[in-house]
């Protein structure tokens, strides 16, 4: 089943054609293709509507990170979730973050006027998503500590932009996958500390890295992806 015979160039310009390609290469969707074209069209419309709904959220994040360019499309931002990590909890956290559904004091005050909207860490500014993950002095400290730790263990210089913190590195490679995983773990750790009333420290974050390494290894074994796991983590395997 291939409704549109075409080359890669046309596919890149047309998201619907990319969707057909995914269906042909993913067995569950391929069965739907063979069973009913009507079901496939409904599935395409559902997927398209989801992307259209997410677009304003991605635009808002681009404004918050002062991003100018066309590299981070909505499709790329969400596809990076699955190329970054095998851990479903981390994937779900990034999905919620991109959709801006993670609860902060700024959002809670809209539901309950008695609730303070001040940041749980610095107690100086409204706790918006961009402040919590990008602007808060406590958060900036943990990002700086992470960059230093990365350099000490990899000997590769790393200076994160706000866009890379939120979306990850757009070019897909084992090294960028590792960076994106650690960035995602750091974001989840920051939010966990915020919810538990703790101050984030690099030592606790490193423990989270080690835990994620073990979780991904177990998942990789079950999915027959151990080779990719080893390639991805080889740079830091001795440090964790």
Coordinates of C-alpha atoms in Angstrom, one line a residue:
X1 CA 0.0 0.0 0.0
X2 CA 1.6 3.2 -1.2
X3 CA -0.9 5.8 -2.3
X4 CA 1.6 8.3 -3.5
X5 CA 4.6 7.0 -5.5
X6 CA 7.3 9.7 -5.0
X7 CA 10.9 10.4 -4.1
X8 CA 12.4 11.6 -0.8
X9 CA 12.3 15.3 -1.8
X10 CA 8.6 15.3 -2.3
X11 CA 8.1 13.4 1.0
X12 CA 10.1 16.0 2.9
X13 CA 7.8 18.8 1.6
X14 CA 4.6 16.9 2.4
X15 CA 3.9 15.7 6.0
X16 CA 1.0 13.5 4.7
X17 CA 3.5 11.5 2.6
X18 CA 5.8 11.1 5.5
X19 CA 2.9 9.8 7.5
X20 CA 2.2 7.2 4.7
X21 CA 5.9 6.2 4.9
X22 CA 5.7 5.7 8.7
X23 CA 2.6 3.6 8.2
X24 CA 4.3 1.3 5.7
X25 CA 7.3 0.8 8.0
X26 CA 5.5 0.3 11.3
X27 CA 3.7 -3.1 11.4
X28 CA 0.6 -2.1 13.5
X29 CA -0.1 0.8 11.2
X30 CA 0.7 -1.3 8.1
X31 CA -2.0 -3.7 9.2
X32 CA -4.5 -0.8 9.3
X33 CA -3.4 0.3 5.9
X34 CA -4.1 -3.2 4.5
X35 CA -7.4 -3.5 6.4
X36 CA -9.1 -0.2 5.7
X37 CA -8.0 2.9 3.9
X38 CA -10.9 4.8 5.7
X39 CA -9.3 3.9 9.1
X40 CA -6.0 5.1 7.9
X41 CA -7.4 8.5 6.7
X42 CA -9.1 8.9 10.1
X43 CA -5.8 8.2 11.8
X44 CA -4.1 10.8 9.6
X45 CA -6.7 13.4 10.5
X46 CA -6.3 12.6 14.2
X47 CA -2.6 12.9 14.0
X48 CA -2.8 16.2 12.0
X49 CA -5.2 17.7 14.5
X50 CA -2.8 16.8 17.4
X51 CA 0.0 18.5 15.6
X52 CA -2.1 21.6 14.9
X53 CA -3.1 21.8 18.5
X54 CA 0.5 21.6 19.6
X55 CA 1.8 24.2 17.2
X56 CA 0.8 27.3 19.4
X57 CA 2.6 25.7 22.3
X58 CA 5.8 25.2 20.3
X59 CA 5.5 28.8 19.1
X60 CA 5.2 30.0 22.7
X61 CA 8.3 28.0 23.6
X62 CA 10.2 29.5 20.7
X63 CA 9.2 33.0 21.9
X64 CA 10.3 32.2 25.5
X65 CA 13.7 30.9 24.3
X66 CA 14.1 33.8 21.8
X67 CA 14.6 31.2 19.0
X68 CA 14.8 32.5 15.5
X69 CA 14.9 29.9 12.7
X70 CA 13.0 27.1 11.1
X71 CA 15.0 24.1 12.3
X72 CA 12.7 23.2 15.3
X73 CA 9.5 22.3 13.5
X74 CA 6.6 20.9 15.6
X75 CA 7.2 17.5 14.0
X76 CA 10.9 17.5 14.9
X77 CA 10.3 18.6 18.5
X78 CA 8.0 15.7 19.1
X79 CA 10.0 13.1 17.2
X80 CA 13.0 14.0 19.3
X81 CA 11.1 12.6 22.3
X82 CA 11.4 9.1 20.9
X83 CA 14.9 9.3 19.6
X84 CA 16.2 10.7 22.9
X85 CA 15.3 8.0 25.4
X86 CA 13.7 4.6 25.8
X87 CA 12.3 5.5 29.3
X88 CA 8.5 6.1 29.0
X89 CA 8.4 8.3 32.1
X90 CA 11.0 10.7 30.6
X91 CA 9.2 10.7 27.3
X92 CA 5.9 11.6 29.0
X93 CA 7.5 14.4 30.9
X94 CA 9.0 15.9 27.8
X95 CA 5.6 15.5 26.0
X96 CA 3.9 17.4 28.9
X97 CA 6.6 20.1 28.9
X98 CA 6.2 20.8 25.2
X99 CA 2.4 21.0 25.6
X100 CA 3.0 23.3 28.6
X101 CA 0.8 21.2 30.9
X102 CA 3.3 20.9 33.7
X103 CA 1.9 22.6 36.8
X104 CA 3.7 25.7 38.2
X105 CA 2.7 28.2 40.9
X106 CA 1.9 30.7 38.2
X107 CA -0.7 28.3 36.8
X108 CA -2.0 27.2 40.2
X109 CA -2.8 30.8 41.1
X110 CA -5.1 31.0 38.1
X111 CA -7.2 28.2 39.6
X112 CA -6.8 29.3 43.2
X113 CA -6.3 33.1 43.8
X114 CA -5.1 32.4 47.3
X115 CA -2.1 30.4 45.9
X116 CA 1.1 32.3 45.6
X117 CA 2.6 32.5 42.2
X118 CA 6.2 33.1 43.5
X119 CA 9.0 30.7 42.4
X120 CA 9.5 27.7 44.7
X121 CA 13.3 28.1 44.5
X122 CA 14.2 31.8 44.4
X123 CA 11.0 33.3 45.9
X124 CA 11.6 36.4 43.8
X125 CA 9.7 36.0 40.5
X126 CA 6.5 34.4 39.2
X127 CA 7.0 30.7 38.7
X128 CA 6.3 30.4 35.0
X129 CA 7.6 27.4 33.0
X130 CA 10.3 29.5 31.4
X131 CA 11.4 30.9 34.7
X132 CA 11.4 27.5 36.4
X133 CA 13.5 25.8 33.8
X134 CA 15.5 28.6 32.2
X135 CA 15.7 31.8 34.3
X136 CA 15.7 31.0 38.0
X137 CA 19.1 31.6 39.6
X138 CA 18.9 28.2 41.3
X139 CA 18.1 26.5 38.0
X140 CA 20.9 28.3 36.2
X141 CA 23.3 27.0 38.9
X142 CA 22.3 23.4 38.2
X143 CA 22.7 23.9 34.5
X144 CA 26.1 25.4 35.0
X145 CA 27.1 22.5 37.2
X146 CA 25.8 20.1 34.6
X147 CA 27.9 21.7 31.9
X148 CA 31.0 21.5 34.1
X149 CA 30.3 17.9 34.9
X150 CA 29.8 17.0 31.3
X151 CA 33.2 18.6 30.3
X152 CA 35.1 16.9 33.2
X153 CA 33.8 13.4 32.1
X154 CA 33.7 13.8 28.3
X155 CA 36.3 16.5 27.5
X156 CA 33.8 18.0 25.2
X157 CA 32.8 21.6 25.7
X158 CA 29.1 22.2 26.2
X159 CA 27.3 25.5 26.5
X160 CA 23.5 25.1 26.4
X161 CA 21.2 27.5 24.9
X162 CA 17.6 28.0 26.2
X163 CA 16.3 26.4 23.0
X164 CA 18.5 23.3 23.5
X165 CA 17.4 23.0 27.1
X166 CA 13.7 22.9 26.1
X167 CA 13.8 21.1 22.7
X168 CA 17.2 19.3 22.8
X169 CA 19.7 19.1 20.0
X170 CA 17.9 18.8 16.7
X171 CA 20.5 16.8 14.8
X172 CA 20.0 13.1 15.5
X173 CA 23.1 11.2 16.5
X174 CA 24.2 8.9 19.4
X175 CA 26.1 11.8 21.0
X176 CA 23.2 14.2 20.7
X177 CA 20.9 11.5 21.9
X178 CA 23.0 11.2 25.0
X179 CA 23.1 14.9 25.6
X180 CA 19.3 15.2 25.1
X181 CA 18.7 12.3 27.6
X182 CA 20.8 14.0 30.2
X183 CA 19.2 17.4 29.6
X184 CA 15.8 15.7 29.9
X185 CA 16.8 14.0 33.2
X186 CA 17.9 17.3 34.5
X187 CA 14.6 19.0 33.7
X188 CA 12.7 16.2 35.3
X189 CA 15.0 16.4 38.4
X190 CA 14.5 20.2 38.6
X191 CA 10.7 19.7 38.6
X192 CA 10.9 16.9 41.1
X193 CA 12.9 19.1 43.5
X194 CA 10.3 21.9 43.0
X195 CA 7.5 19.5 43.9
X196 CA 9.2 18.1 47.0
X197 CA 10.5 21.5 48.2
X198 CA 14.2 20.6 47.7
X199 CA 17.1 22.5 46.3
X200 CA 18.6 20.8 43.3
X201 CA 22.3 19.7 43.7
X202 CA 24.6 18.2 41.1
X203 CA 25.5 15.1 43.3
X204 CA 21.8 14.1 43.3
X205 CA 21.5 14.8 39.6
X206 CA 24.5 12.5 38.8
X207 CA 22.7 9.7 40.8
X208 CA 19.7 10.3 38.5
X209 CA 22.0 10.0 35.5
X210 CA 23.2 6.6 36.8
X211 CA 19.7 5.4 37.4
X212 CA 18.6 6.4 33.9
X213 CA 21.6 4.6 32.4
X214 CA 20.5 1.4 34.2
X215 CA 16.8 1.8 33.3
X216 CA 17.6 2.3 29.6
X217 CA 19.8 -0.7 29.6
X218 CA 17.0 -2.9 30.9
X219 CA 14.6 -1.5 28.4
X220 CA 17.2 -1.9 25.6
X221 CA 17.7 -5.5 26.5
X222 CA 13.9 -6.2 26.3
X223 CA 13.6 -4.4 22.9
X224 CA 16.8 -5.9 21.4
X225 CA 18.4 -2.4 21.2
X226 CA 21.4 -3.1 23.4
X227 CA 23.9 -2.2 20.7
X228 CA 22.5 1.3 20.2
X229 CA 22.4 1.7 24.0
X230 CA 26.1 0.9 24.3
X231 CA 27.0 3.2 21.5
X232 CA 24.9 6.0 23.0
X233 CA 26.3 5.7 26.5
X234 CA 29.9 4.7 25.7
X235 CA 31.3 8.2 26.4
X236 CA 30.1 8.2 30.0
X237 CA 29.8 4.5 30.8
X238 CA 32.8 4.5 33.1
X239 CA 31.6 7.7 34.9
X240 CA 28.2 6.2 35.8

